[in-house]
Amino acid sequence: MRTKILIVDDDDDLRTALHMRLETKGYAVHAVKNAKEAQIYLGGATPDLMFIDVMMPGMNGIELCLWIRGQAATKNTPFIQMSALGDEVTMQDSMEMGSIDYITKPIDFSKLFENPLISCLRISC
């Protein structure tokens, strides 16, 4: 069974690029453009990993992560937060919400796939 990944990002170009790169690596990917769509999707599916943008209109990524941790089905699902913000406060907030990693944008896709957290999921270690 392929690893399922959810991408939540309001940037169409980044969402599409990440989706395509992950699918090319063999992941089953679902992508949505905001927290509301993520909540709807998570009502019926549990991904193995989530990529969540920090800055989104409406509910931001940190608020979405709090919501995710409050749901029985997703409370232990790992997520990686992404943002153009590289400041210590935002990264610290992200890690306190339970993020397993923090990626700054623009994403360096070659480094992304060298990340042991990502490659470990792909080979189910």
mmCIF file of the C-alpha atoms, coordinates in Angstrom:
data_MODEL
# 
_entry.id   MODEL 
# 
loop_
_atom_site.group_PDB 
_atom_site.id 
_atom_site.type_symbol 
_atom_site.label_atom_id 
_atom_site.label_alt_id 
_atom_site.label_comp_id 
_atom_site.label_asym_id 
_atom_site.label_entity_id 
_atom_site.label_seq_id 
_atom_site.pdbx_PDB_ins_code 
_atom_site.Cartn_x 
_atom_site.Cartn_y 
_atom_site.Cartn_z 
_atom_site.occupancy 
_atom_site.B_iso_or_equiv 
_atom_site.pdbx_formal_charge 
_atom_site.auth_seq_id 
_atom_site.auth_comp_id 
_atom_site.auth_asym_id 
_atom_site.auth_atom_id 
_atom_site.pdbx_PDB_model_num 
ATOM 1   C CA . MET A 1 1   ? 0.000   0.000  0.000  1.00 0.00 ? 1   MET A CA 1 
ATOM 2   C CA . ARG A 1 2   ? 1.323   3.446  -0.928 1.00 0.00 ? 2   ARG A CA 1 
ATOM 3   C CA . THR A 1 3   ? 2.005   6.058  1.711  1.00 0.00 ? 3   THR A CA 1 
ATOM 4   C CA . LYS A 1 4   ? -0.785  8.667  1.775  1.00 0.00 ? 4   LYS A CA 1 
ATOM 5   C CA . ILE A 1 5   ? 0.188   12.327 2.022  1.00 0.00 ? 5   ILE A CA 1 
ATOM 6   C CA . LEU A 1 6   ? -2.029  15.381 2.441  1.00 0.00 ? 6   LEU A CA 1 
ATOM 7   C CA . ILE A 1 7   ? -0.784  18.791 1.288  1.00 0.00 ? 7   ILE A CA 1 
ATOM 8   C CA . VAL A 1 8   ? -2.503  21.909 2.674  1.00 0.00 ? 8   VAL A CA 1 
ATOM 9   C CA . ASP A 1 9   ? -1.299  25.116 1.017  1.00 0.00 ? 9   ASP A CA 1 
ATOM 10  C CA . ASP A 1 10  ? -3.035  28.139 -0.484 1.00 0.00 ? 10  ASP A CA 1 
ATOM 11  C CA . ASP A 1 11  ? -0.261  28.711 -3.051 1.00 0.00 ? 11  ASP A CA 1 
ATOM 12  C CA . ASP A 1 12  ? -1.460  26.970 -6.231 1.00 0.00 ? 12  ASP A CA 1 
ATOM 13  C CA . ASP A 1 13  ? 2.005   26.730 -7.794 1.00 0.00 ? 13  ASP A CA 1 
ATOM 14  C CA . LEU A 1 14  ? 3.696   25.286 -4.723 1.00 0.00 ? 14  LEU A CA 1 
ATOM 15  C CA . ARG A 1 15  ? 0.819   22.910 -4.011 1.00 0.00 ? 15  ARG A CA 1 
ATOM 16  C CA . THR A 1 16  ? 0.933   21.607 -7.595 1.00 0.00 ? 16  THR A CA 1 
ATOM 17  C CA . ALA A 1 17  ? 4.734   21.288 -7.659 1.00 0.00 ? 17  ALA A CA 1 
ATOM 18  C CA . LEU A 1 18  ? 4.862   19.433 -4.333 1.00 0.00 ? 18  LEU A CA 1 
ATOM 19  C CA . HIS A 1 19  ? 1.956   17.202 -5.378 1.00 0.00 ? 19  HIS A CA 1 
ATOM 20  C CA . MET A 1 20  ? 3.664   16.254 -8.655 1.00 0.00 ? 20  MET A CA 1 
ATOM 21  C CA . ARG A 1 21  ? 7.056   15.614 -7.030 1.00 0.00 ? 21  ARG A CA 1 
ATOM 22  C CA . LEU A 1 22  ? 5.571   13.425 -4.304 1.00 0.00 ? 22  LEU A CA 1 
ATOM 23  C CA . GLU A 1 23  ? 3.484   11.425 -6.779 1.00 0.00 ? 23  GLU A CA 1 
ATOM 24  C CA . THR A 1 24  ? 6.567   10.899 -8.945 1.00 0.00 ? 24  THR A CA 1 
ATOM 25  C CA . LYS A 1 25  ? 8.267   9.377  -5.880 1.00 0.00 ? 25  LYS A CA 1 
ATOM 26  C CA . GLY A 1 26  ? 5.395   6.895  -5.496 1.00 0.00 ? 26  GLY A CA 1 
ATOM 27  C CA . TYR A 1 27  ? 3.268   8.532  -2.787 1.00 0.00 ? 27  TYR A CA 1 
ATOM 28  C CA . ALA A 1 28  ? -0.532  8.709  -2.943 1.00 0.00 ? 28  ALA A CA 1 
ATOM 29  C CA . VAL A 1 29  ? -1.147  12.456 -2.658 1.00 0.00 ? 29  VAL A CA 1 
ATOM 30  C CA . HIS A 1 30  ? -4.214  14.568 -1.954 1.00 0.00 ? 30  HIS A CA 1 
ATOM 31  C CA . ALA A 1 31  ? -3.877  18.360 -1.989 1.00 0.00 ? 31  ALA A CA 1 
ATOM 32  C CA . VAL A 1 32  ? -6.212  21.070 -0.710 1.00 0.00 ? 32  VAL A CA 1 
ATOM 33  C CA . LYS A 1 33  ? -5.954  24.860 -0.671 1.00 0.00 ? 33  LYS A CA 1 
ATOM 34  C CA . ASN A 1 34  ? -7.042  25.732 2.869  1.00 0.00 ? 34  ASN A CA 1 
ATOM 35  C CA . ALA A 1 35  ? -7.703  24.487 6.387  1.00 0.00 ? 35  ALA A CA 1 
ATOM 36  C CA . LYS A 1 36  ? -11.458 24.137 5.828  1.00 0.00 ? 36  LYS A CA 1 
ATOM 37  C CA . GLU A 1 37  ? -10.890 21.758 2.896  1.00 0.00 ? 37  GLU A CA 1 
ATOM 38  C CA . ALA A 1 38  ? -8.359  19.862 5.011  1.00 0.00 ? 38  ALA A CA 1 
ATOM 39  C CA . GLN A 1 39  ? -10.888 19.432 7.817  1.00 0.00 ? 39  GLN A CA 1 
ATOM 40  C CA . ILE A 1 40  ? -13.451 18.072 5.359  1.00 0.00 ? 40  ILE A CA 1 
ATOM 41  C CA . TYR A 1 41  ? -10.916 15.646 3.866  1.00 0.00 ? 41  TYR A CA 1 
ATOM 42  C CA . LEU A 1 42  ? -9.713  14.523 7.305  1.00 0.00 ? 42  LEU A CA 1 
ATOM 43  C CA . GLY A 1 43  ? -13.314 13.760 8.254  1.00 0.00 ? 43  GLY A CA 1 
ATOM 44  C CA . GLY A 1 44  ? -13.144 10.724 5.979  1.00 0.00 ? 44  GLY A CA 1 
ATOM 45  C CA . ALA A 1 45  ? -9.468  9.914  5.530  1.00 0.00 ? 45  ALA A CA 1 
ATOM 46  C CA . THR A 1 46  ? -6.326  9.601  7.602  1.00 0.00 ? 46  THR A CA 1 
ATOM 47  C CA . PRO A 1 47  ? -3.087  10.317 5.742  1.00 0.00 ? 47  PRO A CA 1 
ATOM 48  C CA . ASP A 1 48  ? 0.275   8.948  6.832  1.00 0.00 ? 48  ASP A CA 1 
ATOM 49  C CA . LEU A 1 49  ? 1.873   12.404 6.671  1.00 0.00 ? 49  LEU A CA 1 
ATOM 50  C CA . MET A 1 50  ? 0.730   15.995 6.131  1.00 0.00 ? 50  MET A CA 1 
ATOM 51  C CA . PHE A 1 51  ? 2.500   19.049 4.725  1.00 0.00 ? 51  PHE A CA 1 
ATOM 52  C CA . ILE A 1 52  ? 0.794   22.144 6.158  1.00 0.00 ? 52  ILE A CA 1 
ATOM 53  C CA . ASP A 1 53  ? 1.438   25.754 5.218  1.00 0.00 ? 53  ASP A CA 1 
ATOM 54  C CA . VAL A 1 54  ? 1.679   28.112 8.196  1.00 0.00 ? 54  VAL A CA 1 
ATOM 55  C CA . MET A 1 55  ? 0.266   31.249 6.554  1.00 0.00 ? 55  MET A CA 1 
ATOM 56  C CA . MET A 1 56  ? -3.173  30.665 5.036  1.00 0.00 ? 56  MET A CA 1 
ATOM 57  C CA . PRO A 1 57  ? -6.287  32.838 4.944  1.00 0.00 ? 57  PRO A CA 1 
ATOM 58  C CA . GLY A 1 58  ? -8.949  31.988 7.488  1.00 0.00 ? 58  GLY A CA 1 
ATOM 59  C CA . MET A 1 59  ? -7.624  29.315 9.797  1.00 0.00 ? 59  MET A CA 1 
ATOM 60  C CA . ASN A 1 60  ? -3.818  29.357 9.632  1.00 0.00 ? 60  ASN A CA 1 
ATOM 61  C CA . GLY A 1 61  ? -1.610  26.285 9.683  1.00 0.00 ? 61  GLY A CA 1 
ATOM 62  C CA . ILE A 1 62  ? -0.834  26.419 13.385 1.00 0.00 ? 62  ILE A CA 1 
ATOM 63  C CA . GLU A 1 63  ? -4.548  26.611 14.224 1.00 0.00 ? 63  GLU A CA 1 
ATOM 64  C CA . LEU A 1 64  ? -5.191  23.692 11.863 1.00 0.00 ? 64  LEU A CA 1 
ATOM 65  C CA . CYS A 1 65  ? -2.506  21.672 13.634 1.00 0.00 ? 65  CYS A CA 1 
ATOM 66  C CA . LEU A 1 66  ? -4.198  22.321 16.978 1.00 0.00 ? 66  LEU A CA 1 
ATOM 67  C CA . TRP A 1 67  ? -7.461  21.090 15.468 1.00 0.00 ? 67  TRP A CA 1 
ATOM 68  C CA . ILE A 1 68  ? -5.716  17.999 14.020 1.00 0.00 ? 68  ILE A CA 1 
ATOM 69  C CA . ARG A 1 69  ? -4.218  17.132 17.423 1.00 0.00 ? 69  ARG A CA 1 
ATOM 70  C CA . GLY A 1 70  ? -7.705  17.385 18.949 1.00 0.00 ? 70  GLY A CA 1 
ATOM 71  C CA . GLN A 1 71  ? -9.202  14.762 16.622 1.00 0.00 ? 71  GLN A CA 1 
ATOM 72  C CA . ALA A 1 72  ? -9.044  11.101 17.620 1.00 0.00 ? 72  ALA A CA 1 
ATOM 73  C CA . ALA A 1 73  ? -8.318  9.896  14.076 1.00 0.00 ? 73  ALA A CA 1 
ATOM 74  C CA . THR A 1 74  ? -5.445  12.330 13.417 1.00 0.00 ? 74  THR A CA 1 
ATOM 75  C CA . LYS A 1 75  ? -4.012  13.172 16.827 1.00 0.00 ? 75  LYS A CA 1 
ATOM 76  C CA . ASN A 1 76  ? -0.907  11.050 16.145 1.00 0.00 ? 76  ASN A CA 1 
ATOM 77  C CA . THR A 1 77  ? -0.550  11.735 12.416 1.00 0.00 ? 77  THR A CA 1 
ATOM 78  C CA . PRO A 1 78  ? 2.821   13.352 11.703 1.00 0.00 ? 78  PRO A CA 1 
ATOM 79  C CA . PHE A 1 79  ? 2.918   16.685 9.926  1.00 0.00 ? 79  PHE A CA 1 
ATOM 80  C CA . ILE A 1 80  ? 5.550   18.995 8.520  1.00 0.00 ? 80  ILE A CA 1 
ATOM 81  C CA . GLN A 1 81  ? 4.878   22.716 8.484  1.00 0.00 ? 81  GLN A CA 1 
ATOM 82  C CA . MET A 1 82  ? 6.032   24.921 5.619  1.00 0.00 ? 82  MET A CA 1 
ATOM 83  C CA . SER A 1 83  ? 6.401   28.682 5.451  1.00 0.00 ? 83  SER A CA 1 
ATOM 84  C CA . ALA A 1 84  ? 8.277   31.557 3.889  1.00 0.00 ? 84  ALA A CA 1 
ATOM 85  C CA . LEU A 1 85  ? 8.754   32.668 7.492  1.00 0.00 ? 85  LEU A CA 1 
ATOM 86  C CA . GLY A 1 86  ? 12.073  31.445 8.821  1.00 0.00 ? 86  GLY A CA 1 
ATOM 87  C CA . ASP A 1 87  ? 12.013  33.223 12.173 1.00 0.00 ? 87  ASP A CA 1 
ATOM 88  C CA . GLU A 1 88  ? 12.622  31.388 15.426 1.00 0.00 ? 88  GLU A CA 1 
ATOM 89  C CA . VAL A 1 89  ? 9.210   32.256 16.927 1.00 0.00 ? 89  VAL A CA 1 
ATOM 90  C CA . THR A 1 90  ? 7.242   30.735 14.038 1.00 0.00 ? 90  THR A CA 1 
ATOM 91  C CA . MET A 1 91  ? 9.459   27.648 13.971 1.00 0.00 ? 91  MET A CA 1 
ATOM 92  C CA . GLN A 1 92  ? 9.145   27.254 17.738 1.00 0.00 ? 92  GLN A CA 1 
ATOM 93  C CA . ASP A 1 93  ? 5.338   27.615 17.581 1.00 0.00 ? 93  ASP A CA 1 
ATOM 94  C CA . SER A 1 94  ? 5.261   24.988 14.861 1.00 0.00 ? 94  SER A CA 1 
ATOM 95  C CA . MET A 1 95  ? 7.345   22.523 16.838 1.00 0.00 ? 95  MET A CA 1 
ATOM 96  C CA . GLU A 1 96  ? 5.266   23.123 19.964 1.00 0.00 ? 96  GLU A CA 1 
ATOM 97  C CA . MET A 1 97  ? 2.158   22.154 17.954 1.00 0.00 ? 97  MET A CA 1 
ATOM 98  C CA . GLY A 1 98  ? 3.822   18.808 17.264 1.00 0.00 ? 98  GLY A CA 1 
ATOM 99  C CA . SER A 1 99  ? 5.355   19.359 13.852 1.00 0.00 ? 99  SER A CA 1 
ATOM 100 C CA . ILE A 1 100 ? 8.032   16.764 13.084 1.00 0.00 ? 100 ILE A CA 1 
ATOM 101 C CA . ASP A 1 101 ? 9.882   19.214 10.844 1.00 0.00 ? 101 ASP A CA 1 
ATOM 102 C CA . TYR A 1 102 ? 9.734   22.764 9.514  1.00 0.00 ? 102 TYR A CA 1 
ATOM 103 C CA . ILE A 1 103 ? 10.516  23.600 5.894  1.00 0.00 ? 103 ILE A CA 1 
ATOM 104 C CA . THR A 1 104 ? 11.158  27.118 4.667  1.00 0.00 ? 104 THR A CA 1 
ATOM 105 C CA . LYS A 1 105 ? 9.925   28.219 1.264  1.00 0.00 ? 105 LYS A CA 1 
ATOM 106 C CA . PRO A 1 106 ? 10.901  28.138 -1.467 1.00 0.00 ? 106 PRO A CA 1 
ATOM 107 C CA . ILE A 1 107 ? 11.261  24.411 -1.004 1.00 0.00 ? 107 ILE A CA 1 
ATOM 108 C CA . ASP A 1 108 ? 14.509  22.795 -2.093 1.00 0.00 ? 108 ASP A CA 1 
ATOM 109 C CA . PHE A 1 109 ? 13.029  19.564 -3.450 1.00 0.00 ? 109 PHE A CA 1 
ATOM 110 C CA . SER A 1 110 ? 16.376  17.786 -3.671 1.00 0.00 ? 110 SER A CA 1 
ATOM 111 C CA . LYS A 1 111 ? 16.905  18.298 0.070  1.00 0.00 ? 111 LYS A CA 1 
ATOM 112 C CA . LEU A 1 112 ? 13.290  17.424 0.821  1.00 0.00 ? 112 LEU A CA 1 
ATOM 113 C CA . PHE A 1 113 ? 13.745  13.897 -0.488 1.00 0.00 ? 113 PHE A CA 1 
ATOM 114 C CA . GLU A 1 114 ? 17.009  13.492 1.403  1.00 0.00 ? 114 GLU A CA 1 
ATOM 115 C CA . ASN A 1 115 ? 15.077  14.092 4.639  1.00 0.00 ? 115 ASN A CA 1 
ATOM 116 C CA . PRO A 1 116 ? 15.037  10.785 6.578  1.00 0.00 ? 116 PRO A CA 1 
ATOM 117 C CA . LEU A 1 117 ? 11.502  11.506 7.801  1.00 0.00 ? 117 LEU A CA 1 
ATOM 118 C CA . ILE A 1 118 ? 10.258  11.459 4.211  1.00 0.00 ? 118 ILE A CA 1 
ATOM 119 C CA . SER A 1 119 ? 12.348  8.556  2.932  1.00 0.00 ? 119 SER A CA 1 
ATOM 120 C CA . CYS A 1 120 ? 11.478  6.490  6.016  1.00 0.00 ? 120 CYS A CA 1 
ATOM 121 C CA . LEU A 1 121 ? 7.772   6.761  5.215  1.00 0.00 ? 121 LEU A CA 1 
ATOM 122 C CA . ARG A 1 122 ? 8.368   5.748  1.609  1.00 0.00 ? 122 ARG A CA 1 
ATOM 123 C CA . ILE A 1 123 ? 10.075  2.509  2.593  1.00 0.00 ? 123 ILE A CA 1 
ATOM 124 C CA . SER A 1 124 ? 7.858   1.946  5.643  1.00 0.00 ? 124 SER A CA 1 
ATOM 125 C CA . CYS A 1 125 ? 10.626  1.776  8.251  1.00 0.00 ? 125 CYS A CA 1 
# 
